[in-house]
PDB file of C-alpha atoms in Angstrom:
ATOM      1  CA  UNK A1464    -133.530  63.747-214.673  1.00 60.00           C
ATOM      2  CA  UNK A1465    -130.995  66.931-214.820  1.00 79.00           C
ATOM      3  CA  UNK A1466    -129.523  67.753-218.308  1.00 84.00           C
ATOM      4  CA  UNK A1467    -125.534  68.734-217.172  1.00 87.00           C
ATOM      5  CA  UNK A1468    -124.715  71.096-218.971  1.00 87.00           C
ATOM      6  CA  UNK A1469    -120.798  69.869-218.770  1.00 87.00           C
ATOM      7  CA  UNK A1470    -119.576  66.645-220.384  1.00 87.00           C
ATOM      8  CA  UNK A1471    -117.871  63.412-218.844  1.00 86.00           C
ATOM      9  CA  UNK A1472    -114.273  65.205-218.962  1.00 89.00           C
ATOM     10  CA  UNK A1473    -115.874  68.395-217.318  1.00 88.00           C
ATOM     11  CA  UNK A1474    -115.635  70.461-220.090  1.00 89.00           C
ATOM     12  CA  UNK A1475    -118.628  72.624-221.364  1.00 91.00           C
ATOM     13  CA  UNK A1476    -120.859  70.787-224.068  1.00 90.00           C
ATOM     14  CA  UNK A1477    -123.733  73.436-225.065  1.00 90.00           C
ATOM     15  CA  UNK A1478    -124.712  71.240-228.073  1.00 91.00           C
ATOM     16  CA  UNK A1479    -124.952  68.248-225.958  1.00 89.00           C
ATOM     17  CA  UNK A1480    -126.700  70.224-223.613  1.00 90.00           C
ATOM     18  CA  UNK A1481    -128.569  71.837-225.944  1.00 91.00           C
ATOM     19  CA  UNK A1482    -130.064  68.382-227.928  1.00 91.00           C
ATOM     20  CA  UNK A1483    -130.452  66.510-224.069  1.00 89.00           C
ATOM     21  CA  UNK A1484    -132.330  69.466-223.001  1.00 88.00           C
ATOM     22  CA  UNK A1485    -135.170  69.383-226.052  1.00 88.00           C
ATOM     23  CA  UNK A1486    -135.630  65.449-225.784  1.00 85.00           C
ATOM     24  CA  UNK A1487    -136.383  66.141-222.280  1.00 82.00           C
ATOM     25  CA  UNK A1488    -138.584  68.704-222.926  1.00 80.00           C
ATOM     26  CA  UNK A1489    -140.088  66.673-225.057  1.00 77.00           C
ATOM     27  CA  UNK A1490    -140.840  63.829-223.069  1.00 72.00           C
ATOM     28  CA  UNK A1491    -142.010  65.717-220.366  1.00 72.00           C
ATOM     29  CA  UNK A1492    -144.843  67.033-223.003  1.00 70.00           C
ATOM     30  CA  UNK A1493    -145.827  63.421-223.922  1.00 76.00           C
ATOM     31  CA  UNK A1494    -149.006  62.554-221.731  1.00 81.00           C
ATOM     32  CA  UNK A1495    -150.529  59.363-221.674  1.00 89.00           C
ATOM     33  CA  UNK A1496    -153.227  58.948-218.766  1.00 94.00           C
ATOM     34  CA  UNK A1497    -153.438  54.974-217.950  1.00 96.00           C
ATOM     35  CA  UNK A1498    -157.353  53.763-219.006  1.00 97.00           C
ATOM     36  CA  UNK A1499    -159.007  50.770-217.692  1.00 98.00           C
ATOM     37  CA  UNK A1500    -160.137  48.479-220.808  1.00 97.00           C
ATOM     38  CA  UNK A1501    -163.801  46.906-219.666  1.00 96.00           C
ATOM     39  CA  UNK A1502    -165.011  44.170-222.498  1.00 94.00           C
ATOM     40  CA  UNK A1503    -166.164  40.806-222.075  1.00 92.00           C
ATOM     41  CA  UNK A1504    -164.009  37.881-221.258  1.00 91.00           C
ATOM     42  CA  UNK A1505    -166.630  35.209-220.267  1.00 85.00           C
ATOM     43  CA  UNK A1506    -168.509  33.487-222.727  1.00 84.00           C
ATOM     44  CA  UNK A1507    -166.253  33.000-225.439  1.00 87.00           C
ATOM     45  CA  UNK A1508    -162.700  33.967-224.349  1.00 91.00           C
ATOM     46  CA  UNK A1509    -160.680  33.207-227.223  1.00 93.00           C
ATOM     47  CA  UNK A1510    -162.865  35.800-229.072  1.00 91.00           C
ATOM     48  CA  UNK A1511    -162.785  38.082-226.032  1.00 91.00           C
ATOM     49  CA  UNK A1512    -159.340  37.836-225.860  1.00 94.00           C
ATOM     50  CA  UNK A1513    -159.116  38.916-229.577  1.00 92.00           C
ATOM     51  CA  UNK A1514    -161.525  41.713-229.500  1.00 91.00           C
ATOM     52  CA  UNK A1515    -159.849  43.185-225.731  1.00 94.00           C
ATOM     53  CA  UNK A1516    -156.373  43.321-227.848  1.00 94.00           C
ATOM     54  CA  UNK A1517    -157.718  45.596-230.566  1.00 92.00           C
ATOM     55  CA  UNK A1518    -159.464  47.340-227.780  1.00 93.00           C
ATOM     56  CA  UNK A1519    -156.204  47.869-225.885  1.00 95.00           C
ATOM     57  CA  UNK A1520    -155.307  48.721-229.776  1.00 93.00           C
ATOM     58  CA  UNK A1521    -157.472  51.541-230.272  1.00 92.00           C
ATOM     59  CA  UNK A1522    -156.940  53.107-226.705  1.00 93.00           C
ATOM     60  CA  UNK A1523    -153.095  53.319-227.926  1.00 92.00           C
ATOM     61  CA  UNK A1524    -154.335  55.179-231.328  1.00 89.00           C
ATOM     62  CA  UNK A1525    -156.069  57.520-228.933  1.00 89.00           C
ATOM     63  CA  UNK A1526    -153.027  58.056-227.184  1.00 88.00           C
ATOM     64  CA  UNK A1527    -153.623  56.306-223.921  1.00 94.00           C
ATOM     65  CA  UNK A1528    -151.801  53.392-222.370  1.00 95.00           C
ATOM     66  CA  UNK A1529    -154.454  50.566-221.977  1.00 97.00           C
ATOM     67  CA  UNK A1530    -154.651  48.441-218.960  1.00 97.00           C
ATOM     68  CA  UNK A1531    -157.063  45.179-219.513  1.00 97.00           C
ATOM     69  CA  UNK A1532    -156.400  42.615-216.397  1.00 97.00           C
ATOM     70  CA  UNK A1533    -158.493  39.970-218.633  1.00 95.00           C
ATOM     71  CA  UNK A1534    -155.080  39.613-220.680  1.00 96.00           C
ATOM     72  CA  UNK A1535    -152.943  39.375-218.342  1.00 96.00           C
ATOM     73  CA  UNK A1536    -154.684  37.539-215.123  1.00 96.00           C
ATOM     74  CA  UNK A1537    -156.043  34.657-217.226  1.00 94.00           C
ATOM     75  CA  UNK A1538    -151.837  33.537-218.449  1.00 94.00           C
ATOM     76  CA  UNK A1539    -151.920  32.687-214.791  1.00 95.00           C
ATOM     77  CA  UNK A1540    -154.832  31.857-213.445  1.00 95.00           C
ATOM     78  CA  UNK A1541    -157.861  29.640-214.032  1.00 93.00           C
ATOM     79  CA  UNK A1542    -161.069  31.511-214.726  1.00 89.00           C
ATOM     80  CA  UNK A1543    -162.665  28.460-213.534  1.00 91.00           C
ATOM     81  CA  UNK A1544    -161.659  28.359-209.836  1.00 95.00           C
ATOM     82  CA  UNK A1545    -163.893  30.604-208.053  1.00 94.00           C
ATOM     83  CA  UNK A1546    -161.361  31.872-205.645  1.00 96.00           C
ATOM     84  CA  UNK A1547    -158.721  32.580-208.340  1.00 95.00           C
ATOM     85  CA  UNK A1548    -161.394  34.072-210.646  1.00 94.00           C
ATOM     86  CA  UNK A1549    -161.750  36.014-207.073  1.00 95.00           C
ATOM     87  CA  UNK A1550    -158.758  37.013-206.514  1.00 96.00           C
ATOM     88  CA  UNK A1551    -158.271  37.820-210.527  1.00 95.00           C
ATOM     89  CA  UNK A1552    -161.093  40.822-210.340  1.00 96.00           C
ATOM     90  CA  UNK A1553    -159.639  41.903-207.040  1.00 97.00           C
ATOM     91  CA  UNK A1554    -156.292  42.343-209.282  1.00 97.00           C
ATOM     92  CA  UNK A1555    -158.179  44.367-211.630  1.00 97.00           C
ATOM     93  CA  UNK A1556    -159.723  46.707-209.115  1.00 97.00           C
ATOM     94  CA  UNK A1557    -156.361  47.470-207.699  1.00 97.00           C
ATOM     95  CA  UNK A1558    -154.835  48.071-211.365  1.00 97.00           C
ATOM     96  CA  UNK A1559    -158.576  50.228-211.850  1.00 97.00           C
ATOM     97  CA  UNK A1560    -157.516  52.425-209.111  1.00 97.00           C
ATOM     98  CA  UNK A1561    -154.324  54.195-210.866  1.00 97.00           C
ATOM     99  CA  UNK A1562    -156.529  54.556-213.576  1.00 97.00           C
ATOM    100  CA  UNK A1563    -158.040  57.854-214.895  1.00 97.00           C
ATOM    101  CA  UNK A1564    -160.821  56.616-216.813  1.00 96.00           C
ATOM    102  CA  UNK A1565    -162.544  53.032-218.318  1.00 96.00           C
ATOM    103  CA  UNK A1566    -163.530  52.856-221.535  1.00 95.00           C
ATOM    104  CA  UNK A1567    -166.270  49.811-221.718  1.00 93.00           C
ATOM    105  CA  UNK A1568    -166.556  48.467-224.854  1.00 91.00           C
ATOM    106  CA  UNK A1569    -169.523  45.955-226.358  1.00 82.00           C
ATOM    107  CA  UNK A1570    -170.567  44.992-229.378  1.00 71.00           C
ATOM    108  CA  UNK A1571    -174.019  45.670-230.605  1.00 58.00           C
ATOM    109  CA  UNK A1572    -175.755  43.831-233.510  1.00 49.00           C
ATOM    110  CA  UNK A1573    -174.114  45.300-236.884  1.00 52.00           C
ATOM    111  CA  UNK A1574    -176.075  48.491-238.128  1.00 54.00           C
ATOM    112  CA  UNK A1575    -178.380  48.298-234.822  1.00 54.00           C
ATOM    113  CA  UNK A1576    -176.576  50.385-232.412  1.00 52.00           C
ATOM    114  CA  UNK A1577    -180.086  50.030-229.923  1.00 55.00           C
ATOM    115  CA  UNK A1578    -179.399  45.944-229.637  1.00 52.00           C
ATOM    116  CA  UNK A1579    -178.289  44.802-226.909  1.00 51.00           C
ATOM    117  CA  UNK A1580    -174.611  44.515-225.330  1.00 68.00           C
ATOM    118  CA  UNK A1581    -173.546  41.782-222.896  1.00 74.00           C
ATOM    119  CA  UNK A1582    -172.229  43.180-219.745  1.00 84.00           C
ATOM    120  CA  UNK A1583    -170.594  40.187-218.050  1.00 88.00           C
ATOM    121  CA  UNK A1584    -170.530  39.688-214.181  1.00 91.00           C
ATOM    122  CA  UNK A1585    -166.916  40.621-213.971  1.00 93.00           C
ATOM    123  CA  UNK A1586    -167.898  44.163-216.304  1.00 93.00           C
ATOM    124  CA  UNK A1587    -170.894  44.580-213.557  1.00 93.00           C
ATOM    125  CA  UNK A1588    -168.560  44.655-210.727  1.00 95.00           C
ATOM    126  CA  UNK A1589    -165.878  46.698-212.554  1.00 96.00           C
ATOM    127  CA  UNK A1590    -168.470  48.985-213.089  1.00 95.00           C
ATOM    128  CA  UNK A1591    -169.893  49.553-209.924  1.00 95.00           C
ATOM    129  CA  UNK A1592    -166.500  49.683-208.751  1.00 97.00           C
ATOM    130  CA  UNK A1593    -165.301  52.649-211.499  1.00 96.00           C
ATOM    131  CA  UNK A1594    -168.578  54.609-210.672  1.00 95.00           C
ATOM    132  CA  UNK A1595    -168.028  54.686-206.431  1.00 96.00           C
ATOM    133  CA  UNK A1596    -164.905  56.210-206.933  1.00 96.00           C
ATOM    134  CA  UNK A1597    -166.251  58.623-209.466  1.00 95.00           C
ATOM    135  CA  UNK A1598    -164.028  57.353-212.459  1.00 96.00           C
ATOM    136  CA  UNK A1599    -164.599  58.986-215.697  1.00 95.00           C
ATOM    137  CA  UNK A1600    -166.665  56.140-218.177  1.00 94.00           C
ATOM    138  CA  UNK A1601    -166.381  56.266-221.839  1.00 93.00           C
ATOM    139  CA  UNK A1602    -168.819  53.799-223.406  1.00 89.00           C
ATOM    140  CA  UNK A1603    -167.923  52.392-227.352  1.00 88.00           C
ATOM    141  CA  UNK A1604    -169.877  50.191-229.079  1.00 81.00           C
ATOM    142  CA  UNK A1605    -168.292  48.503-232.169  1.00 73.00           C
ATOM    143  CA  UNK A1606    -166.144  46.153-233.376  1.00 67.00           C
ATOM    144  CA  UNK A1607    -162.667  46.726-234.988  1.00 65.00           C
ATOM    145  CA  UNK A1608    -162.895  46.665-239.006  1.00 61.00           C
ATOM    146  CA  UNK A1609    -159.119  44.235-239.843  1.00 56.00           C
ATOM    147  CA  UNK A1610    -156.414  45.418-242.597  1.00 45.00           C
ATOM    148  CA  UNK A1611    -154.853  42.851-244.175  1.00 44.00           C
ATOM    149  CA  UNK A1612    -151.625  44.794-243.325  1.00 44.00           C
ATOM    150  CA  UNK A1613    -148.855  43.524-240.427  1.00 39.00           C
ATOM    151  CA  UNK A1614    -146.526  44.969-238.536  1.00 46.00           C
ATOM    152  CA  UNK A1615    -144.956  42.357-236.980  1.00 45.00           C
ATOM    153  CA  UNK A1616    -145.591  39.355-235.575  1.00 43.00           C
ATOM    154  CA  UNK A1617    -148.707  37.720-236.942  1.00 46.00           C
ATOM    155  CA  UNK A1618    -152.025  37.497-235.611  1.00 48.00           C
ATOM    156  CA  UNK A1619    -150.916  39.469-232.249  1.00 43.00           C
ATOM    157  CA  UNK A1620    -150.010  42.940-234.042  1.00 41.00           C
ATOM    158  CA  UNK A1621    -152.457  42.849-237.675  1.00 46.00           C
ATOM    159  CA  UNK A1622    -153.595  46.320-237.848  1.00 48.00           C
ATOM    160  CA  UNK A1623    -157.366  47.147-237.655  1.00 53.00           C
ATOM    161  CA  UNK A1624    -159.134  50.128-238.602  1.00 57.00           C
ATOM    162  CA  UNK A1625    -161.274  51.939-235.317  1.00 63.00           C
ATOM    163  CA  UNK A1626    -163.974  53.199-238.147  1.00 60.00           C
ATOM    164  CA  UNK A1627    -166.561  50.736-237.116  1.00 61.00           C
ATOM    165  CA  UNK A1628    -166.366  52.523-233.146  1.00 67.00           C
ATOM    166  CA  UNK A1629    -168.808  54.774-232.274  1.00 69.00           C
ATOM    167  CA  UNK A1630    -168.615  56.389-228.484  1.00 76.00           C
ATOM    168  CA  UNK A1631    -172.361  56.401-226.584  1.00 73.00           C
ATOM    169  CA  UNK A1632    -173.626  58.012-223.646  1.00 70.00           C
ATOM    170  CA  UNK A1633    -174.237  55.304-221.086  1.00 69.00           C
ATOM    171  CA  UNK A1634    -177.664  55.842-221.835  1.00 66.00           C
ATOM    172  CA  UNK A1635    -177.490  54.510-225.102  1.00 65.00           C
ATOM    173  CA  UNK A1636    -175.038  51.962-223.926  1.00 67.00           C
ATOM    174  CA  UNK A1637    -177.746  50.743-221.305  1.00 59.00           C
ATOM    175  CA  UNK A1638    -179.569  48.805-222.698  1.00 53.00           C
ATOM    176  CA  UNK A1639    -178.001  45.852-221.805  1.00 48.00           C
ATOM    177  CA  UNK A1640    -178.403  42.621-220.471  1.00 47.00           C
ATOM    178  CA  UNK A1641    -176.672  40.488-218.113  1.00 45.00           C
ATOM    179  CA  UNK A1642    -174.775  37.003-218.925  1.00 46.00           C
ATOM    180  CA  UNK A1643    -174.266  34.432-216.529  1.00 44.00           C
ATOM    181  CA  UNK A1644    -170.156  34.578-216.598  1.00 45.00           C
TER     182      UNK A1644
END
């Protein structure tokens, strides 16, 4: 978008200008880089689904705009039907690829940061997937600490506190082991 530097009657604004001009400048300053939100779903989605919002959470409070498919694909399709569930991580993929990182998050035993994290099926294939195109991967073990402030509307929006995060190399993050789903 073009600031004019004349107004609707044609006349010259410079303080209109001027203001339009700096918010634009502005904007155009903002970054946010899109990052792919790996965490479990399978298992225990309810709790999954919890946890991936305050991960999607914390990627905002870092600046970033989140993109987790395992809120959005399973609204409309059934985790349950192999070919949806298909089709679902196929979704994700697609969404992975406009991405300029993944941040995988898991969840080790509290105050044992060497236990183990589940990396789901779906995570695996993400993954692989993230690492043949040479996507940057952030690993963070942790689980949000909750405030028993609100900003809004309930449950959905309570705020959490991101001190309980700590990021890992992969390395540290490896030592994982697989769940069936």
């Amino acid at each position: 978008m073009r600031v004019n530097l004349y107004n609707a009657e044609r006349y010259v604004d410079p303080t209109a200008y001027e203001a339009l001009t700096k918010i634009e400048r502005e904007a155009r300053q903002i970054y946010r880089p899109l990052v792919y939100i790996c965490s479990p779903y399978a298992g225990e989605p309810e709790r999954n689904t919890r946890l991936a919002r305050e991960y999607c959470r914390f990627a905002v409070t870092r600046n970033c705009i989140p993109i987790a498919p395992h809120l959005l694909f399973p609204q409309f399709m059934e985790d349950s039907d192999p070919e949806q569930r298909r089709l679902g991580l196929f979704f994700g993929l697609v969404l992975q690829s406009k991405c300029k990182e993944m941040w995988v998050f898991g969840q080790a035993a509290p105050g044992n940061l060497s236990a183990p994290v589940n990396i789901t099926k779906g995570m695996a294939v993400e993954l692989e997937k993230a690492r043949e195109r040479g996507l940057p991967i952030r690993y963070f073990l942790g689980a949000p600490e909750k405030s028993s402030d609100f900003l809004g509307r309930g449950e959905a929006t309570k705020q959490a506190s991101f001190r309980g995060f700590a990021e890992v190399s992969e390395a540290e993050f490896a030592s994982t082991k697989e769940v069936s789903e």
